[in-house]
Amino acid sequence: MAVLAESGSNPDVDLLYDINGLAKDAPHWFDRLMEFVGEYGLLVAMVLLVLWCWWSVRRRGAEDAAASVAALVWAPLAAGIAVLVNIPIRGFVERPRPFVDHQGLDVLVSGKTDFSFVSDHATITMALGVGLFVANRRFGIAGIGLALLEGFCRVYMGVHYPTDVVGGFALGTAVALLLSPLASALLTPLMRAVERSPRAGWIVRTRAAGGAREGALLPAARTSVESEERDLAA
């Protein structure tokens, strides 16, 4: 991996300078905005997107609500597992941050002393985005878009090489997709049990959705009773 850190004709380093160079030409307030967005803002946005999707699923109250909520529970779990997998990867590769080996970068965040490959931020956001995509295509596309923006921000801030970000995207996607069948098999029965619980059922389905589902049977039942009454009267 030392070759990746060398300058010259390395496209990874060239792209790093091209993207980070935008920070030098941008106004100070924009750099501060990108610093906040890239370090904290997009992570918060991803969490809010997952909560929004959960709120939408439970209000809709469809037959597959338990499976959908199980997929949403898997999204943050996949992100956590991917970060844990990244710990030995970072220790094995031991790639320094780009500003350690390259001069002239506009580094927007100080105090980064750990290794660079792969990016935790890119890993987390992509795992959440892909996990969302498994649960809901519309929310998942938005989540993947936020993850791509996170990757751009990390290079813009001068704290990661582009390949660090691509590696994070690959790791987050692999964990979220490859372990999804196993996670679904374990979490879906659990969410169905939660759905049947009188106290915790709101996690999977709102009372209004549950009531509407049950109420949909009432007209047919009422028709059946009226038909029996007419038969008895005859």
mmCIF file of C-alpha atoms in Angstrom:
data_model
loop_
_atom_site.group_PDB
_atom_site.id
_atom_site.type_symbol
_atom_site.label_atom_id
_atom_site.label_comp_id
_atom_site.label_asym_id
_atom_site.label_seq_id
_atom_site.Cartn_x
_atom_site.Cartn_y
_atom_site.Cartn_z
ATOM 1 C CA MET A 1 0.000 0.000 0.000
ATOM 2 C CA ALA A 2 2.982 2.332 0.213
ATOM 3 C CA VAL A 3 2.823 2.725 -3.569
ATOM 4 C CA LEU A 4 -0.636 4.277 -3.214
ATOM 5 C CA ALA A 5 0.784 7.071 -1.116
ATOM 6 C CA GLU A 6 3.366 8.081 -3.705
ATOM 7 C CA SER A 7 2.750 11.078 -5.908
ATOM 8 C CA GLY A 8 3.664 11.451 -9.565
ATOM 9 C CA SER A 9 1.473 9.639 -12.056
ATOM 10 C CA ASN A 10 -0.651 8.032 -9.381
ATOM 11 C CA PRO A 11 -4.284 8.865 -10.297
ATOM 12 C CA ASP A 12 -5.330 8.389 -6.670
ATOM 13 C CA VAL A 13 -3.042 11.222 -5.537
ATOM 14 C CA ASP A 14 -3.862 13.349 -8.580
ATOM 15 C CA LEU A 15 -7.581 13.090 -7.853
ATOM 16 C CA LEU A 16 -6.922 13.879 -4.198
ATOM 17 C CA TYR A 17 -5.213 17.150 -5.157
ATOM 18 C CA ASP A 18 -7.924 17.989 -7.703
ATOM 19 C CA ILE A 19 -10.795 17.556 -5.232
ATOM 20 C CA ASN A 20 -8.999 19.042 -2.235
ATOM 21 C CA GLY A 21 -7.912 21.940 -4.438
ATOM 22 C CA LEU A 22 -11.544 23.025 -4.538
ATOM 23 C CA ALA A 23 -11.276 23.778 -0.821
ATOM 24 C CA LYS A 24 -8.443 26.245 -1.450
ATOM 25 C CA ASP A 25 -10.530 28.200 -3.941
ATOM 26 C CA ALA A 26 -13.746 28.126 -1.874
ATOM 27 C CA PRO A 27 -14.779 30.816 0.632
ATOM 28 C CA HIS A 28 -13.859 30.215 4.270
ATOM 29 C CA TRP A 29 -17.505 29.846 5.320
ATOM 30 C CA PHE A 30 -18.047 27.133 2.685
ATOM 31 C CA ASP A 31 -15.062 25.165 3.937
ATOM 32 C CA ARG A 32 -16.435 25.364 7.491
ATOM 33 C CA LEU A 33 -19.782 24.136 6.185
ATOM 34 C CA MET A 34 -18.160 21.218 4.365
ATOM 35 C CA GLU A 35 -16.182 20.407 7.506
ATOM 36 C CA PHE A 36 -19.368 20.123 9.563
ATOM 37 C CA VAL A 37 -21.293 18.269 6.855
ATOM 38 C CA GLY A 38 -18.495 15.795 6.183
ATOM 39 C CA GLU A 39 -17.656 15.138 9.833
ATOM 40 C CA TYR A 40 -21.096 15.106 11.465
ATOM 41 C CA GLY A 41 -23.912 16.421 9.277
ATOM 42 C CA LEU A 42 -24.291 13.554 6.818
ATOM 43 C CA LEU A 43 -24.091 10.939 9.570
ATOM 44 C CA VAL A 44 -26.953 12.707 11.368
ATOM 45 C CA ALA A 45 -28.855 12.963 8.080
ATOM 46 C CA MET A 46 -28.487 9.203 7.522
ATOM 47 C CA VAL A 47 -29.843 8.451 10.997
ATOM 48 C CA LEU A 48 -32.805 10.773 10.399
ATOM 49 C CA LEU A 49 -33.451 9.104 7.038
ATOM 50 C CA VAL A 50 -33.559 5.671 8.681
ATOM 51 C CA LEU A 51 -35.990 7.001 11.315
ATOM 52 C CA TRP A 52 -38.145 8.591 8.616
ATOM 53 C CA CYS A 53 -38.302 5.307 6.719
ATOM 54 C CA TRP A 54 -39.211 3.457 9.938
ATOM 55 C CA TRP A 55 -41.978 5.988 10.650
ATOM 56 C CA SER A 56 -43.340 5.553 7.125
ATOM 57 C CA VAL A 57 -43.294 1.753 7.313
ATOM 58 C CA ARG A 58 -45.068 1.543 10.676
ATOM 59 C CA ARG A 59 -47.734 4.069 9.685
ATOM 60 C CA ARG A 60 -48.466 2.215 6.457
ATOM 61 C CA GLY A 61 -49.059 -1.003 8.394
ATOM 62 C CA ALA A 62 -48.652 -3.363 5.432
ATOM 63 C CA GLU A 63 -48.559 -7.140 5.764
ATOM 64 C CA ASP A 64 -44.759 -7.103 5.411
ATOM 65 C CA ALA A 65 -44.256 -4.405 8.068
ATOM 66 C CA ALA A 66 -42.319 -6.771 10.317
ATOM 67 C CA ALA A 67 -39.941 -7.734 7.501
ATOM 68 C CA SER A 68 -39.438 -4.088 6.548
ATOM 69 C CA VAL A 69 -38.711 -3.035 10.122
ATOM 70 C CA ALA A 70 -36.321 -5.978 10.444
ATOM 71 C CA ALA A 71 -34.448 -4.720 7.383
ATOM 72 C CA LEU A 72 -34.276 -1.248 8.924
ATOM 73 C CA VAL A 73 -32.913 -2.671 12.170
ATOM 74 C CA TRP A 74 -30.272 -4.457 10.130
ATOM 75 C CA ALA A 75 -29.056 -1.207 8.506
ATOM 76 C CA PRO A 76 -27.376 0.270 11.628
ATOM 77 C CA LEU A 77 -26.242 -3.199 12.719
ATOM 78 C CA ALA A 78 -24.552 -3.656 9.340
ATOM 79 C CA ALA A 79 -22.819 -0.292 9.742
ATOM 80 C CA GLY A 80 -21.531 -1.314 13.172
ATOM 81 C CA ILE A 81 -20.286 -4.679 11.942
ATOM 82 C CA ALA A 82 -18.571 -3.060 8.951
ATOM 83 C CA VAL A 83 -16.692 -0.661 11.238
ATOM 84 C CA LEU A 84 -15.551 -3.586 13.381
ATOM 85 C CA VAL A 85 -14.355 -5.422 10.264
ATOM 86 C CA ASN A 86 -12.434 -2.301 9.285
ATOM 87 C CA ILE A 87 -10.345 -2.360 12.482
ATOM 88 C CA PRO A 88 -8.086 -5.265 11.410
ATOM 89 C CA ILE A 89 -8.040 -3.957 7.826
ATOM 90 C CA ARG A 90 -6.644 -0.626 8.992
ATOM 91 C CA GLY A 91 -4.097 -2.346 11.189
ATOM 92 C CA PHE A 92 -2.956 -4.592 8.345
ATOM 93 C CA VAL A 93 -2.683 -1.908 5.649
ATOM 94 C CA GLU A 94 -1.321 0.869 7.916
ATOM 95 C CA ARG A 95 -1.810 3.594 5.342
ATOM 96 C CA PRO A 96 -0.994 7.091 6.697
ATOM 97 C CA ARG A 97 -3.385 9.970 6.215
ATOM 98 C CA PRO A 98 -2.754 11.815 2.933
ATOM 99 C CA PHE A 99 -1.559 15.005 4.644
ATOM 100 C CA VAL A 100 1.247 13.017 6.307
ATOM 101 C CA ASP A 101 2.919 12.098 3.013
ATOM 102 C CA HIS A 102 1.806 14.975 0.781
ATOM 103 C CA GLN A 103 2.410 18.694 1.134
ATOM 104 C CA GLY A 104 0.120 21.512 0.099
ATOM 105 C CA LEU A 105 -3.185 19.938 1.078
ATOM 106 C CA ASP A 106 -5.871 22.113 2.650
ATOM 107 C CA VAL A 107 -6.786 19.953 5.653
ATOM 108 C CA LEU A 108 -10.102 21.090 7.125
ATOM 109 C CA VAL A 109 -10.095 18.784 10.180
ATOM 110 C CA SER A 110 -7.137 18.507 12.529
ATOM 111 C CA GLY A 111 -6.244 15.811 15.012
ATOM 112 C CA LYS A 112 -6.577 12.816 12.674
ATOM 113 C CA THR A 113 -3.780 10.494 13.777
ATOM 114 C CA ASP A 114 -5.202 7.071 12.890
ATOM 115 C CA PHE A 115 -4.688 5.247 9.595
ATOM 116 C CA SER A 116 -6.492 6.241 6.427
ATOM 117 C CA PHE A 117 -7.590 3.033 4.660
ATOM 118 C CA VAL A 118 -10.491 2.484 4.712
ATOM 119 C CA SER A 119 -12.713 5.465 5.565
ATOM 120 C CA ASP A 120 -15.015 4.798 8.521
ATOM 121 C CA HIS A 121 -17.390 7.573 7.426
ATOM 122 C CA ALA A 122 -17.709 6.121 3.928
ATOM 123 C CA THR A 123 -18.165 2.631 5.367
ATOM 124 C CA ILE A 124 -20.894 3.654 7.813
ATOM 125 C CA THR A 125 -22.916 5.794 5.419
ATOM 126 C CA MET A 126 -22.809 3.268 2.582
ATOM 127 C CA ALA A 127 -23.779 0.388 4.877
ATOM 128 C CA LEU A 128 -26.742 2.459 6.083
ATOM 129 C CA GLY A 129 -27.653 3.435 2.531
ATOM 130 C CA VAL A 130 -27.526 -0.112 1.181
ATOM 131 C CA GLY A 131 -29.387 -1.400 4.241
ATOM 132 C CA LEU A 132 -32.071 1.197 3.579
ATOM 133 C CA PHE A 133 -32.211 0.114 -0.069
ATOM 134 C CA VAL A 134 -32.931 -3.455 1.004
ATOM 135 C CA ALA A 135 -35.815 -2.210 3.149
ATOM 136 C CA ASN A 136 -37.182 0.500 0.851
ATOM 137 C CA ARG A 137 -35.948 1.397 -2.643
ATOM 138 C CA ARG A 138 -36.964 5.068 -2.501
ATOM 139 C CA PHE A 139 -35.322 5.785 0.844
ATOM 140 C CA GLY A 140 -32.363 3.596 -0.117
ATOM 141 C CA ILE A 141 -31.563 5.636 -3.237
ATOM 142 C CA ALA A 142 -31.571 8.793 -1.105
ATOM 143 C CA GLY A 143 -29.316 7.088 1.442
ATOM 144 C CA ILE A 144 -26.821 5.935 -1.183
ATOM 145 C CA GLY A 145 -26.780 9.478 -2.568
ATOM 146 C CA LEU A 146 -25.887 10.818 0.888
ATOM 147 C CA ALA A 147 -23.143 8.190 1.189
ATOM 148 C CA LEU A 148 -21.609 9.281 -2.122
ATOM 149 C CA LEU A 149 -21.680 12.884 -0.926
ATOM 150 C CA GLU A 150 -19.966 11.796 2.303
ATOM 151 C CA GLY A 151 -17.187 10.185 0.307
ATOM 152 C CA PHE A 152 -16.654 13.364 -1.692
ATOM 153 C CA CYS A 153 -16.544 15.422 1.505
ATOM 154 C CA ARG A 154 -13.845 13.225 3.059
ATOM 155 C CA VAL A 155 -11.540 13.780 0.089
ATOM 156 C CA TYR A 156 -12.462 17.472 -0.105
ATOM 157 C CA MET A 157 -11.493 17.833 3.558
ATOM 158 C CA GLY A 158 -8.056 16.345 2.844
ATOM 159 C CA VAL A 159 -8.349 13.481 5.336
ATOM 160 C CA HIS A 160 -8.734 10.549 2.900
ATOM 161 C CA TYR A 161 -7.532 9.376 -0.467
ATOM 162 C CA PRO A 162 -10.245 8.578 -3.051
ATOM 163 C CA THR A 163 -9.352 4.875 -2.765
ATOM 164 C CA ASP A 164 -9.969 5.066 0.997
ATOM 165 C CA VAL A 165 -13.506 6.158 0.203
ATOM 166 C CA VAL A 166 -14.018 3.537 -2.520
ATOM 167 C CA GLY A 167 -12.772 0.881 -0.113
ATOM 168 C CA GLY A 168 -15.249 2.089 2.502
ATOM 169 C CA PHE A 169 -18.090 1.951 -0.014
ATOM 170 C CA ALA A 170 -17.118 -1.610 -0.965
ATOM 171 C CA LEU A 171 -16.839 -2.749 2.647
ATOM 172 C CA GLY A 172 -20.150 -1.209 3.709
ATOM 173 C CA THR A 173 -21.951 -2.637 0.675
ATOM 174 C CA ALA A 174 -20.465 -6.111 1.121
ATOM 175 C CA VAL A 175 -21.425 -6.379 4.786
ATOM 176 C CA ALA A 176 -24.940 -4.991 4.262
ATOM 177 C CA LEU A 177 -25.717 -7.274 1.300
ATOM 178 C CA LEU A 178 -23.875 -10.500 2.077
ATOM 179 C CA LEU A 179 -25.174 -10.779 5.640
ATOM 180 C CA SER A 180 -28.654 -9.471 4.826
ATOM 181 C CA PRO A 181 -30.277 -12.934 4.293
ATOM 182 C CA LEU A 182 -28.978 -14.179 7.640
ATOM 183 C CA ALA A 183 -30.011 -10.953 9.379
ATOM 184 C CA SER A 184 -33.491 -11.152 7.844
ATOM 185 C CA ALA A 185 -33.908 -14.766 8.948
ATOM 186 C CA LEU A 186 -33.023 -13.806 12.536
ATOM 187 C CA LEU A 187 -34.661 -10.382 12.838
ATOM 188 C CA THR A 188 -37.959 -10.898 10.992
ATOM 189 C CA PRO A 189 -39.366 -13.471 13.481
ATOM 190 C CA LEU A 190 -38.230 -11.190 16.295
ATOM 191 C CA MET A 191 -40.069 -8.204 14.779
ATOM 192 C CA ARG A 192 -43.191 -10.347 14.280
ATOM 193 C CA ALA A 193 -43.087 -11.254 17.955
ATOM 194 C CA VAL A 194 -42.684 -7.576 18.816
ATOM 195 C CA GLU A 195 -45.623 -6.741 16.537
ATOM 196 C CA ARG A 196 -47.875 -9.105 18.514
ATOM 197 C CA SER A 197 -46.823 -7.565 21.818
ATOM 198 C CA PRO A 198 -49.482 -5.249 23.332
ATOM 199 C CA ARG A 199 -46.796 -2.977 24.771
ATOM 200 C CA ALA A 200 -44.070 -2.990 22.117
ATOM 201 C CA GLY A 201 -46.201 -3.516 19.013
ATOM 202 C CA TRP A 202 -46.004 0.210 18.171
ATOM 203 C CA ILE A 203 -42.391 -0.335 17.111
ATOM 204 C CA VAL A 204 -43.583 -2.298 14.079
ATOM 205 C CA ARG A 205 -47.086 -0.942 13.483
ATOM 206 C CA THR A 206 -49.087 2.038 14.723
ATOM 207 C CA ARG A 207 -52.361 1.395 16.508
ATOM 208 C CA ALA A 208 -54.213 3.209 13.751
ATOM 209 C CA ALA A 209 -52.678 0.959 11.104
ATOM 210 C CA GLY A 210 -53.461 -2.132 13.140
ATOM 211 C CA GLY A 211 -56.989 -0.955 13.772
ATOM 212 C CA ALA A 212 -57.545 -0.213 10.104
ATOM 213 C CA ARG A 213 -56.274 -3.657 9.235
ATOM 214 C CA GLU A 214 -58.671 -5.283 11.675
ATOM 215 C CA GLY A 215 -61.497 -2.915 10.782
ATOM 216 C CA ALA A 216 -61.257 -3.919 7.161
ATOM 217 C CA LEU A 217 -62.772 -7.263 8.156
ATOM 218 C CA LEU A 218 -65.747 -5.756 9.938
ATOM 219 C CA PRO A 219 -67.948 -4.946 6.892
ATOM 220 C CA ALA A 220 -67.654 -8.518 5.616
ATOM 221 C CA ALA A 221 -68.386 -9.883 9.072
ATOM 222 C CA ARG A 222 -71.366 -7.546 9.391
ATOM 223 C CA THR A 223 -72.679 -8.675 5.995
ATOM 224 C CA SER A 224 -72.355 -12.299 7.066
ATOM 225 C CA VAL A 225 -74.326 -11.645 10.268
ATOM 226 C CA GLU A 226 -77.050 -9.786 8.390
ATOM 227 C CA SER A 227 -77.307 -12.633 5.874
ATOM 228 C CA GLU A 228 -77.699 -15.175 8.687
ATOM 229 C CA GLU A 229 -80.390 -13.039 10.299
ATOM 230 C CA ARG A 230 -82.337 -12.864 7.040
ATOM 231 C CA ASP A 231 -82.083 -16.660 6.670
ATOM 232 C CA LEU A 232 -83.439 -17.158 10.192
ATOM 233 C CA ALA A 233 -86.294 -14.707 9.578
ATOM 234 C CA ALA A 234 -87.257 -16.538 6.410
#
